[in-house]
Amino acid sequence: MHDHNILLRQWRKVSRLAFWLAVLLPLSVAIGSAVALFLWSLDRATQARFDLPWLIWLMPVAGFAMVWAYQRFGGASGGGNNLIVDEIHQPGGGVPLRMAPFILISTVLTHLVGGSAGREGTAVQIGGALAGGLGSRLHLDAPLMRILLICGIAAGFGAVFGTPLAGAIFALEVLMIGRIQYDALLPALLAALVGDWTVQAWGVGHVHYEISFVPTAVVGWFGVDMVLLAKVAVAGLAFGLCARAFTEASHGLAAFWARFVPYAPLRPVIASILIIGLVFLLDTRAYLGLGVWSAIPGDPTLIGFLQPDQTDYTSWFWKFLFTVITLSAGFKGGEVTPLFFIGAALGVALGALMGVPTDLMAAIGFVAVFAGATNTPLACIIMGIELFGATHAVPMAVGCFIAYAASGHASIYGAQRIAVPKTRVGWDPDPAVPLHQWRKARRSHPTIETRNDD
């Protein structure tokens, strides 16, 4: 009898493994293929914007059409990343399959006309939509659907940046501030790896980043450059405050649009006029689109910030402003790549001021501002190692952890939950309450949890 129970348990384990392989392999290939198509389309749209500068004048038309189409045909798709996170925490109406084509087309359109946006949100929504659609057709129960949606996030994130390890951790870490549940770790890792391999199989490459700075000698106590780490710690505080300012400005301006421009399709029209005005005021188009590379010599770019001995004190602010205006008004795309730009540019400015190699500080800012804005420091450290190598893992970890702490309970993902608060021991948060609802209630009743600095 005892041997029979052992065999039965082993059979169940094998059956579960076979189930996840049968489900995740085709799903991850589909997500990776969709992300490959998205990346290829995004590159073509960016090149077209440089080749045809007049496309920027279509920004108001594109914005109006985009928001109108979402309102008319998108249904729940407009919920974006937050809808997926909400469905993982509290299953409801599901993630509509139509989210995938809607977000892919609208993000490419945003970049075609010059909106300052990213690509992470698009990849995550593609992954979540395809996972949700498959789960609905398989009639999965809530626990299995939860894992499947997490795998969709992991596959999309890992595929779009070429960082599968970070993608797997991000999909788990982004759900709850201060806690990771590892029940979906292996499926998420499998999904992220297969998604990334699929993009590579389609021949779609990723931008290669590297840091030129290499320590030439062992310095400081126990071979640790304490002066450098102290400067990185100060910069980490600035990165965290910048991340918090970005999230607050994004949510605040979105609320402003909703209050004073009730007709949603009109919001991107007004935002487009502001963006075009800034372009001509600054006499540069460097802050449009992703900002990873530029066909115009001399433009500040993400790749350029990672070159040694850079000096640029203002680009982080202008990218910050362009991105907040673009995304808060209803244009589609992610926040993460603009956050990479903002963090790297701010790192260049701080490195130049503090006498730290600017390429090193740019790489730290690259991941640290992202860590502060998403509350995912572990994923960001792993991403830094995957993108830049492990040589500077310690300063990147210092920057990410301090930025995470300094950003408070702010996030670009309002559907996150608080499992473990960052401050005030003894505060017992309700993990069922989304972050945006908790912050709204706290503003309405400032006496609630007054001892906590969020």
Coordinates of C-alpha atoms in Angstrom, one line a residue:
M1 CA 0.0 0.0 0.0
H2 CA 2.8 2.3 0.9
D3 CA 4.6 1.7 -2.4
H4 CA 1.3 2.3 -4.2
N5 CA 1.0 5.8 -2.6
I6 CA 4.5 6.6 -3.6
L7 CA 3.9 5.6 -7.2
L8 CA 0.7 7.6 -7.2
R9 CA 2.4 10.7 -6.0
Q10 CA 5.2 10.3 -8.6
W11 CA 2.6 9.8 -11.3
R12 CA 0.9 13.0 -10.3
K13 CA 4.2 14.9 -10.4
V14 CA 4.9 13.5 -13.9
S15 CA 1.4 14.4 -15.0
R16 CA 1.7 18.0 -13.8
L17 CA 5.1 18.3 -15.5
A18 CA 3.6 17.0 -18.8
F19 CA 0.6 19.3 -18.5
W20 CA 2.8 22.4 -18.1
L21 CA 5.1 21.4 -20.9
A22 CA 2.2 20.8 -23.2
V23 CA 0.6 24.2 -22.3
L24 CA 3.7 26.4 -21.9
L25 CA 5.8 25.4 -24.9
P26 CA 3.3 26.4 -27.6
L27 CA 2.1 29.4 -25.5
S28 CA 5.6 30.7 -25.1
V29 CA 6.4 30.2 -28.8
A30 CA 3.3 32.1 -29.7
I31 CA 4.2 34.9 -27.3
G32 CA 7.8 35.0 -28.5
S33 CA 6.6 35.1 -32.1
A34 CA 4.2 38.0 -31.4
V35 CA 7.0 39.9 -29.5
A36 CA 9.3 39.3 -32.4
L37 CA 6.7 40.8 -34.8
F38 CA 6.3 43.7 -32.4
L39 CA 10.0 44.4 -32.1
W40 CA 10.4 44.2 -35.9
S41 CA 7.4 46.5 -36.5
L42 CA 8.7 48.9 -33.8
D43 CA 12.1 49.2 -35.5
R44 CA 10.5 49.8 -38.9
A45 CA 8.2 52.5 -37.4
T46 CA 11.1 54.2 -35.7
Q47 CA 13.1 54.2 -38.9
A48 CA 10.1 55.6 -40.8
R49 CA 9.8 58.4 -38.3
F50 CA 13.4 59.5 -39.0
D51 CA 13.0 59.1 -42.8
L52 CA 9.7 61.0 -42.8
P53 CA 9.9 63.8 -40.2
W54 CA 6.4 65.1 -41.1
L55 CA 4.8 62.1 -39.4
I56 CA 5.0 64.0 -36.1
W57 CA 2.2 66.2 -37.4
L58 CA -0.1 63.1 -37.4
M59 CA 0.3 62.7 -33.7
P60 CA -3.0 64.4 -32.8
V61 CA -4.9 62.3 -35.3
A62 CA -3.2 59.0 -34.3
G63 CA -3.9 59.8 -30.6
F64 CA -7.5 60.6 -31.1
A65 CA -8.1 57.4 -33.3
M66 CA -6.2 55.2 -30.8
V67 CA -8.2 56.3 -27.7
W68 CA -11.5 56.3 -29.6
A69 CA -10.9 52.7 -30.9
Y70 CA -10.1 51.5 -27.4
Q71 CA -13.3 53.1 -26.1
R72 CA -15.4 51.7 -28.9
F73 CA -14.0 48.3 -29.5
G74 CA -11.3 47.6 -26.8
G75 CA -13.6 46.6 -23.9
A76 CA -11.5 45.7 -20.8
S77 CA -8.3 45.9 -22.9
G78 CA -7.7 49.4 -21.8
G79 CA -6.9 48.1 -18.3
G80 CA -3.5 47.2 -19.6
N81 CA -0.9 45.7 -17.2
N82 CA -3.0 46.5 -14.2
L83 CA -5.8 44.4 -15.5
I84 CA -3.5 41.4 -15.7
V85 CA -2.1 41.9 -12.2
D86 CA -5.7 42.3 -10.9
E87 CA -6.7 39.1 -12.6
I88 CA -3.8 37.2 -10.9
H89 CA -4.8 38.5 -7.5
Q90 CA -8.6 38.4 -7.8
P91 CA -9.9 36.5 -10.9
G92 CA -12.9 38.3 -12.5
G93 CA -13.8 38.9 -16.1
G94 CA -10.5 37.5 -17.4
V95 CA -7.9 39.1 -19.7
P96 CA -9.5 39.6 -23.2
L97 CA -7.6 38.1 -26.1
R98 CA -8.2 41.2 -28.1
M99 CA -5.7 43.0 -25.8
A100 CA -2.8 41.6 -27.8
P101 CA -3.6 43.0 -31.3
F102 CA -4.9 46.3 -29.8
I103 CA -1.7 47.0 -27.8
L104 CA 0.6 45.9 -30.5
I105 CA -0.9 48.1 -33.2
S106 CA -1.4 51.1 -30.9
T107 CA 2.1 51.0 -29.6
V108 CA 3.7 50.8 -33.0
L109 CA 1.4 53.7 -34.0
T110 CA 2.5 55.7 -31.0
H111 CA 6.2 55.3 -32.0
L112 CA 5.5 56.0 -35.6
V113 CA 4.2 59.5 -34.9
G114 CA 6.8 60.2 -32.2
G115 CA 5.1 59.5 -28.8
S116 CA 7.6 59.0 -26.0
A117 CA 6.8 55.5 -24.8
G118 CA 8.4 52.1 -24.2
R119 CA 7.8 48.5 -25.1
E120 CA 7.6 46.5 -21.9
G121 CA 3.9 47.2 -21.3
T122 CA 3.1 46.0 -24.8
A123 CA 5.1 42.7 -24.4
V124 CA 3.5 42.0 -21.0
Q125 CA 0.0 42.6 -22.3
I126 CA 0.7 40.4 -25.3
G127 CA 1.8 37.7 -23.0
G128 CA -1.1 38.2 -20.6
A129 CA -3.7 38.3 -23.3
L130 CA -2.5 35.1 -25.0
A131 CA -2.1 33.3 -21.7
G132 CA -5.6 34.5 -20.6
G133 CA -7.1 33.4 -23.9
L134 CA -5.6 30.0 -23.8
G135 CA -6.6 29.5 -20.1
S136 CA -10.2 30.4 -20.9
R137 CA -10.4 27.9 -23.7
L138 CA -8.9 25.2 -21.5
H139 CA -11.4 26.2 -18.7
L140 CA -8.6 26.3 -16.1
D141 CA -9.4 26.9 -12.5
A142 CA -8.3 30.1 -10.7
P143 CA -4.9 28.7 -9.3
L144 CA -3.9 27.3 -12.7
M145 CA -5.0 30.5 -14.5
R146 CA -3.0 32.5 -12.0
I147 CA 0.2 30.6 -12.8
L148 CA -0.5 30.8 -16.5
L149 CA -0.9 34.6 -16.4
I150 CA 2.4 34.9 -14.5
C151 CA 4.0 32.8 -17.2
G152 CA 2.6 35.1 -19.9
I153 CA 4.1 38.1 -18.1
A154 CA 7.5 36.3 -17.8
A155 CA 7.5 35.2 -21.5
G156 CA 6.6 38.7 -22.7
F157 CA 9.1 40.5 -20.5
G158 CA 12.0 38.1 -21.1
A159 CA 11.4 38.1 -24.8
V160 CA 11.2 41.8 -25.4
F161 CA 14.5 42.6 -23.6
G162 CA 16.4 39.4 -24.1
T163 CA 16.6 38.9 -20.3
P164 CA 14.8 35.6 -19.5
L165 CA 16.0 35.3 -15.9
A166 CA 14.9 38.8 -15.1
G167 CA 11.6 38.1 -16.8
A168 CA 10.9 35.2 -14.6
I169 CA 11.7 37.0 -11.4
F170 CA 9.9 40.2 -12.5
A171 CA 6.7 38.2 -13.2
L172 CA 6.7 37.0 -9.6
E173 CA 8.1 40.1 -7.9
V174 CA 5.8 42.7 -9.5
L175 CA 2.7 41.2 -7.9
M176 CA 3.4 42.0 -4.3
I177 CA 5.6 44.6 -2.7
G178 CA 8.0 42.9 -0.3
R179 CA 7.1 39.3 -1.1
I180 CA 7.7 36.7 -3.8
Q181 CA 5.7 33.5 -4.0
Y182 CA 7.8 30.8 -5.7
D183 CA 5.0 28.4 -6.7
A184 CA 5.2 29.6 -10.3
L185 CA 9.0 30.0 -10.5
L186 CA 9.8 27.0 -12.7
P187 CA 6.9 27.5 -15.1
A188 CA 7.8 31.2 -15.4
L189 CA 11.4 30.5 -16.0
L190 CA 10.5 28.0 -18.7
A191 CA 8.1 30.4 -20.4
A192 CA 10.7 33.3 -20.3
L193 CA 13.4 31.1 -21.8
V194 CA 11.3 29.7 -24.6
G195 CA 9.9 33.2 -25.3
D196 CA 13.4 34.6 -25.6
W197 CA 14.7 31.7 -27.7
T198 CA 11.7 32.2 -30.0
V199 CA 12.6 35.8 -30.6
Q200 CA 16.2 34.8 -31.4
A201 CA 15.0 32.0 -33.7
W202 CA 13.1 34.6 -35.7
G203 CA 16.3 36.5 -36.2
V204 CA 15.1 39.6 -34.3
G205 CA 18.1 40.9 -32.3
H206 CA 18.3 43.0 -29.1
V207 CA 20.4 46.0 -28.5
H208 CA 23.7 45.1 -27.0
Y209 CA 24.7 47.2 -23.9
E210 CA 28.1 47.2 -22.3
I211 CA 30.2 49.2 -19.7
S212 CA 33.7 50.2 -20.7
F213 CA 34.8 51.0 -17.1
V214 CA 36.7 48.2 -15.5
P215 CA 38.5 48.5 -12.1
T216 CA 42.2 48.5 -12.7
A217 CA 43.3 47.7 -9.1
V218 CA 42.0 46.3 -5.9
V219 CA 41.3 49.3 -3.6
G220 CA 39.8 50.0 -0.3
W221 CA 39.0 47.6 2.6
F222 CA 38.8 44.0 1.7
G223 CA 39.1 44.9 -2.0
V224 CA 36.0 47.0 -1.9
D225 CA 36.0 50.6 -3.1
M226 CA 34.0 52.1 -0.2
V227 CA 34.2 55.7 -1.7
L228 CA 32.6 54.4 -4.9
L229 CA 29.9 52.6 -3.0
A230 CA 29.1 55.6 -0.9
K231 CA 28.7 57.7 -4.0
V232 CA 26.5 55.0 -5.6
A233 CA 24.4 55.0 -2.4
V234 CA 23.8 58.8 -2.7
A235 CA 23.0 58.3 -6.4
G236 CA 20.6 55.5 -5.4
L237 CA 18.7 57.9 -3.3
A238 CA 18.4 60.3 -6.2
F239 CA 17.3 57.4 -8.5
G240 CA 14.6 56.4 -6.1
L241 CA 13.3 60.0 -5.7
C242 CA 13.3 60.3 -9.5
A243 CA 11.3 57.1 -9.8
R244 CA 8.8 58.3 -7.2
A245 CA 8.5 61.6 -9.0
F246 CA 7.8 59.8 -12.3
T247 CA 5.0 57.7 -10.8
E248 CA 3.4 60.6 -9.0
A249 CA 3.6 62.8 -12.1
S250 CA 2.2 60.1 -14.3
H251 CA -0.8 59.4 -12.0
G252 CA -1.3 63.0 -11.2
L253 CA -1.4 64.2 -14.8
A254 CA -3.7 61.3 -15.8
A255 CA -6.1 62.4 -13.0
F256 CA -5.8 66.0 -14.3
W257 CA -6.8 64.9 -17.8
A258 CA -9.7 62.9 -16.5
R259 CA -11.0 65.8 -14.5
F260 CA -10.6 68.7 -16.9
V261 CA -10.9 66.8 -20.3
P262 CA -13.8 64.4 -19.8
Y263 CA -13.8 63.3 -23.5
A264 CA -11.0 60.9 -23.5
P265 CA -10.1 61.0 -27.2
L266 CA -9.4 64.7 -26.9
R267 CA -6.7 64.2 -24.3
P268 CA -4.0 62.9 -26.6
V269 CA -4.8 65.7 -29.1
I270 CA -4.0 68.3 -26.5
A271 CA -0.9 66.3 -25.3
S272 CA 0.3 66.1 -28.9
I273 CA 0.1 69.9 -29.3
L274 CA 2.2 70.1 -26.1
I275 CA 4.8 67.6 -27.3
I276 CA 5.1 69.2 -30.8
G277 CA 5.5 72.6 -29.1
L278 CA 8.3 71.2 -26.9
V279 CA 10.0 69.7 -30.0
F280 CA 10.2 73.1 -31.6
L281 CA 11.0 75.0 -28.4
L282 CA 14.0 72.7 -27.7
D283 CA 14.8 72.3 -31.4
T284 CA 15.3 68.6 -31.1
R285 CA 13.4 65.4 -31.6
A286 CA 15.7 63.4 -29.4
Y287 CA 13.1 62.8 -26.7
L288 CA 10.5 61.2 -29.0
G289 CA 10.1 57.4 -29.3
L290 CA 12.2 54.9 -27.4
G291 CA 15.4 57.0 -27.3
V292 CA 17.5 53.8 -27.5
W293 CA 19.2 55.0 -30.7
S294 CA 18.9 57.9 -33.1
A295 CA 19.6 58.5 -36.8
I296 CA 20.5 62.1 -36.0
P297 CA 24.2 62.5 -35.0
G298 CA 24.6 64.2 -31.6
D299 CA 21.2 63.2 -30.2
P300 CA 21.3 62.0 -26.6
T301 CA 20.5 58.2 -26.6
L302 CA 20.4 55.3 -24.2
I303 CA 23.4 53.7 -26.1
G304 CA 25.3 57.0 -26.0
F305 CA 24.9 57.4 -22.2
L306 CA 26.7 54.1 -21.7
Q307 CA 29.8 55.4 -23.5
P308 CA 32.6 56.6 -21.2
D309 CA 33.2 60.3 -20.3
Q310 CA 29.8 61.7 -21.1
T311 CA 28.4 65.0 -19.9
D312 CA 24.7 65.7 -20.0
Y313 CA 22.8 67.3 -17.2
T314 CA 19.3 67.9 -18.6
S315 CA 18.3 65.0 -20.9
W316 CA 16.8 63.0 -18.0
F317 CA 14.4 65.8 -17.2
W318 CA 13.2 66.3 -20.8
K319 CA 12.6 62.6 -21.4
F320 CA 10.8 62.5 -18.1
L321 CA 8.5 65.3 -19.2
F322 CA 7.9 63.9 -22.8
T323 CA 7.0 60.5 -21.4
V324 CA 4.7 61.6 -18.7
I325 CA 2.7 63.8 -21.1
T326 CA 2.6 61.0 -23.7
L327 CA 1.4 58.1 -21.5
S328 CA -0.8 60.0 -19.2
A329 CA -2.9 61.3 -22.1
G330 CA -3.7 57.8 -23.4
F331 CA -1.0 57.0 -25.9
K332 CA 0.0 53.3 -25.6
G333 CA 3.3 51.7 -24.8
G334 CA 5.3 50.8 -21.8
E335 CA 7.1 53.0 -19.3
V336 CA 10.2 50.9 -18.8
T337 CA 12.4 51.8 -21.7
P338 CA 11.9 55.6 -21.1
L339 CA 12.7 54.8 -17.5
F340 CA 16.0 53.2 -18.7
F341 CA 16.7 56.4 -20.6
I342 CA 15.8 58.6 -17.7
G343 CA 17.9 56.6 -15.2
A344 CA 20.9 56.4 -17.5
A345 CA 20.8 60.1 -18.3
L346 CA 20.4 60.9 -14.6
G347 CA 23.3 58.6 -13.9
V348 CA 25.5 60.5 -16.4
A349 CA 24.7 63.8 -14.7
L350 CA 25.4 62.4 -11.2
G351 CA 28.5 60.6 -12.3
A352 CA 29.9 63.8 -13.9
L353 CA 29.1 65.7 -10.7
M354 CA 30.5 63.1 -8.3
G355 CA 33.6 62.1 -10.2
V356 CA 32.3 58.5 -10.9
P357 CA 32.8 56.9 -14.4
T358 CA 29.7 58.0 -16.2
D359 CA 29.2 54.8 -18.1
L360 CA 29.1 52.9 -14.8
M361 CA 26.7 55.3 -13.2
A362 CA 24.5 55.3 -16.3
A363 CA 24.2 51.5 -16.1
I364 CA 23.3 51.7 -12.4
G365 CA 20.7 54.4 -13.1
F366 CA 19.4 52.3 -16.0
V367 CA 18.2 49.6 -13.7
A368 CA 17.8 51.5 -10.4
V369 CA 15.1 54.0 -11.6
F370 CA 13.2 51.0 -13.0
A371 CA 13.6 49.2 -9.7
G372 CA 12.2 52.2 -7.8
A373 CA 9.3 52.7 -10.2
T374 CA 8.2 49.1 -10.2
N375 CA 9.2 47.9 -6.8
T376 CA 11.2 45.0 -8.4
P377 CA 14.8 45.4 -7.1
L378 CA 15.7 41.7 -7.5
A379 CA 14.5 41.5 -11.1
C380 CA 16.4 44.7 -11.9
I381 CA 19.7 43.4 -10.4
I382 CA 19.4 40.3 -12.4
M383 CA 18.6 42.3 -15.5
G384 CA 21.7 44.4 -14.9
I385 CA 23.8 41.3 -14.7
E386 CA 22.2 39.9 -17.9
L387 CA 22.7 43.1 -19.8
F388 CA 26.1 44.4 -18.4
G389 CA 27.7 41.3 -16.9
A390 CA 28.5 40.5 -13.2
T391 CA 31.6 42.7 -12.8
H392 CA 29.6 45.6 -11.3
A393 CA 26.9 43.5 -9.6
V394 CA 27.6 45.0 -6.2
P395 CA 27.2 48.7 -7.1
M396 CA 24.2 47.8 -9.2
A397 CA 22.6 46.0 -6.2
V398 CA 23.4 49.0 -3.9
G399 CA 21.8 51.4 -6.3
C400 CA 18.7 49.2 -6.9
F401 CA 18.0 48.5 -3.2
I402 CA 18.4 52.1 -2.1
A403 CA 16.2 53.3 -5.0
Y404 CA 13.6 50.7 -4.1
A405 CA 13.6 52.0 -0.5
A406 CA 13.6 55.7 -1.4
S407 CA 10.7 55.4 -3.9
G408 CA 8.2 54.7 -1.1
H409 CA 5.0 53.0 -1.8
A410 CA 4.7 54.4 -5.3
S411 CA 4.5 52.4 -8.5
I412 CA 3.7 52.7 -12.1
Y413 CA 1.5 49.6 -11.5
G414 CA -1.4 50.7 -9.3
A415 CA -2.6 47.1 -9.1
Q416 CA 0.3 46.0 -7.0
R417 CA -0.4 44.9 -3.5
I418 CA 1.6 45.6 -0.3
A419 CA 2.7 42.4 1.4
V420 CA 5.5 43.9 3.5
P421 CA 5.7 47.7 3.9
K422 CA 9.0 49.4 3.3
T423 CA 8.8 51.4 6.5
R424 CA 7.3 51.4 10.1
V425 CA 7.6 48.0 11.7
G426 CA 4.2 46.8 13.0
W427 CA 2.1 48.1 10.2
D428 CA 0.0 45.2 8.9
P429 CA -1.2 46.0 5.4
D430 CA -4.2 44.4 3.7
P431 CA -2.7 42.5 0.7
A432 CA -6.2 42.4 -0.9
V433 CA -6.2 46.1 -1.5
P434 CA -4.6 47.4 -4.7
L435 CA -1.9 50.0 -4.2
H436 CA -3.8 52.7 -6.0
Q437 CA -6.9 52.2 -3.8
W438 CA -4.7 52.3 -0.6
R439 CA -3.0 55.5 -1.7
K440 CA -6.3 57.1 -2.6
A441 CA -7.8 56.2 0.8
R442 CA -4.7 57.5 2.5
R443 CA -5.0 60.9 0.7
S444 CA -8.7 61.1 1.6
H445 CA -8.0 60.2 5.3
P446 CA -4.5 61.5 6.1
T447 CA -4.8 60.3 9.7
I448 CA -4.7 56.7 8.5
E449 CA -1.3 55.2 9.1
T450 CA 0.3 58.6 9.8
R451 CA 3.4 57.0 11.3
N452 CA 4.2 55.5 8.0
D453 CA 6.2 57.4 5.3
D454 CA 4.9 56.0 2.0

